[in-house]
Amino acid sequence: PLENQSTMNLVSLNQKFDINLYPIFIKTGILSSYYRSEYLENSFDNPSFFSRTASISTDIFAHLDWRINSHIDLSSVARAQYFSNGRFFNILPRIQILFFLDQRISIHAGYSQNVQYTNRISFSNAVTADIWILANEDQPPTRSEQFTAALTFNPTDWFFFQTEIYQKKFENLRLHE
């Protein structure tokens, strides 16, 4: 009763640069991607459906790792993203701080934001091809915001224990029926 075909093509160009300014290490770069998605669906009791979508994505980032002193490490990322299908522009921060990294007990805390412009969905009641959806004006990208905290215990060379808590908030999750 249902036949579908789904294709997702992706071409990417990626350039990264590493800069060592001890005790600060910087990675910076740019990623440019071209997405092309096609979906065809034929059903016995519904008209056929065909969709073709294309988009260009540009991602510019700077990642900084800094050993502030023997007890504190800082890692941060600033990312600017543009997605042409829907003209979405996002600034996405990420930061992590580690206390007492070289000690038997260490503490980690972090915050990050992420955006997902491509979503893979599938039917739960039929075996079919996965369907790729690109964000657009009517379907904004999936967004998440996450806070984390962790405690690590490493008393010997052969024993390691870590516990972590996090809170993650989502926006624009896909639920297709």
XYZ file of C-alpha atoms in Angstrom, residues 66-145:
80
model
C 43.152 27.257 27.784
C 45.059 25.770 30.687
C 44.482 28.670 33.086
C 46.601 27.093 35.828
C 47.390 23.613 37.144
C 43.846 23.280 38.518
C 41.588 24.895 35.899
C 41.084 24.135 32.192
C 38.680 26.123 30.033
C 37.307 25.025 26.671
C 34.998 27.264 24.650
C 33.606 27.361 21.140
C 31.955 30.190 19.251
C 30.117 29.000 16.147
C 28.236 31.057 13.556
C 25.958 29.127 11.186
C 23.926 30.122 8.159
C 21.448 27.784 6.442
C 20.062 29.170 3.176
C 16.820 27.163 3.110
C 14.819 29.397 5.439
C 17.639 31.936 5.819
C 18.514 30.820 9.339
C 21.477 32.478 11.072
C 22.575 31.243 14.497
C 25.357 32.036 16.947
C 25.977 28.914 19.034
C 28.154 29.058 22.163
C 29.703 26.112 23.956
C 31.760 26.301 27.143
C 33.231 23.718 29.482
C 35.290 24.288 32.607
C 37.267 21.543 34.338
C 38.570 21.832 37.874
C 41.425 19.675 39.239
C 41.829 17.701 36.003
C 45.103 16.043 37.098
C 43.817 15.160 40.579
C 42.058 12.029 41.873
C 38.770 13.956 42.079
C 37.794 16.433 39.367
C 34.720 18.507 38.564
C 33.382 19.430 35.120
C 30.641 21.898 34.181
C 29.396 22.969 30.787
C 26.818 24.683 28.630
C 26.083 24.272 24.917
C 23.590 25.192 22.214
C 23.083 23.162 19.043
C 20.956 23.457 15.914
C 20.096 20.611 13.559
C 19.036 21.559 10.033
C 18.543 18.012 8.714
C 16.231 15.491 10.323
C 15.857 11.807 9.491
C 12.424 10.374 10.147
C 10.890 6.976 9.477
C 7.511 5.304 9.668
C 6.908 3.313 12.843
C 4.257 1.083 11.272
C 5.958 0.166 7.957
C 9.357 -0.834 6.628
C 10.313 1.941 4.195
C 13.207 4.185 3.282
C 14.138 6.814 5.840
C 12.927 10.298 4.996
C 15.233 13.303 5.166
C 13.698 16.678 5.990
C 15.613 19.950 5.582
C 14.648 22.913 7.725
C 12.725 25.655 5.917
C 10.559 28.716 6.666
C 7.622 26.526 7.736
C 9.690 23.948 9.649
C 12.447 25.682 11.610
C 15.517 23.679 12.651
C 15.606 21.565 15.772
C 17.347 23.433 18.614
C 18.772 22.192 21.884
C 20.296 23.801 24.941
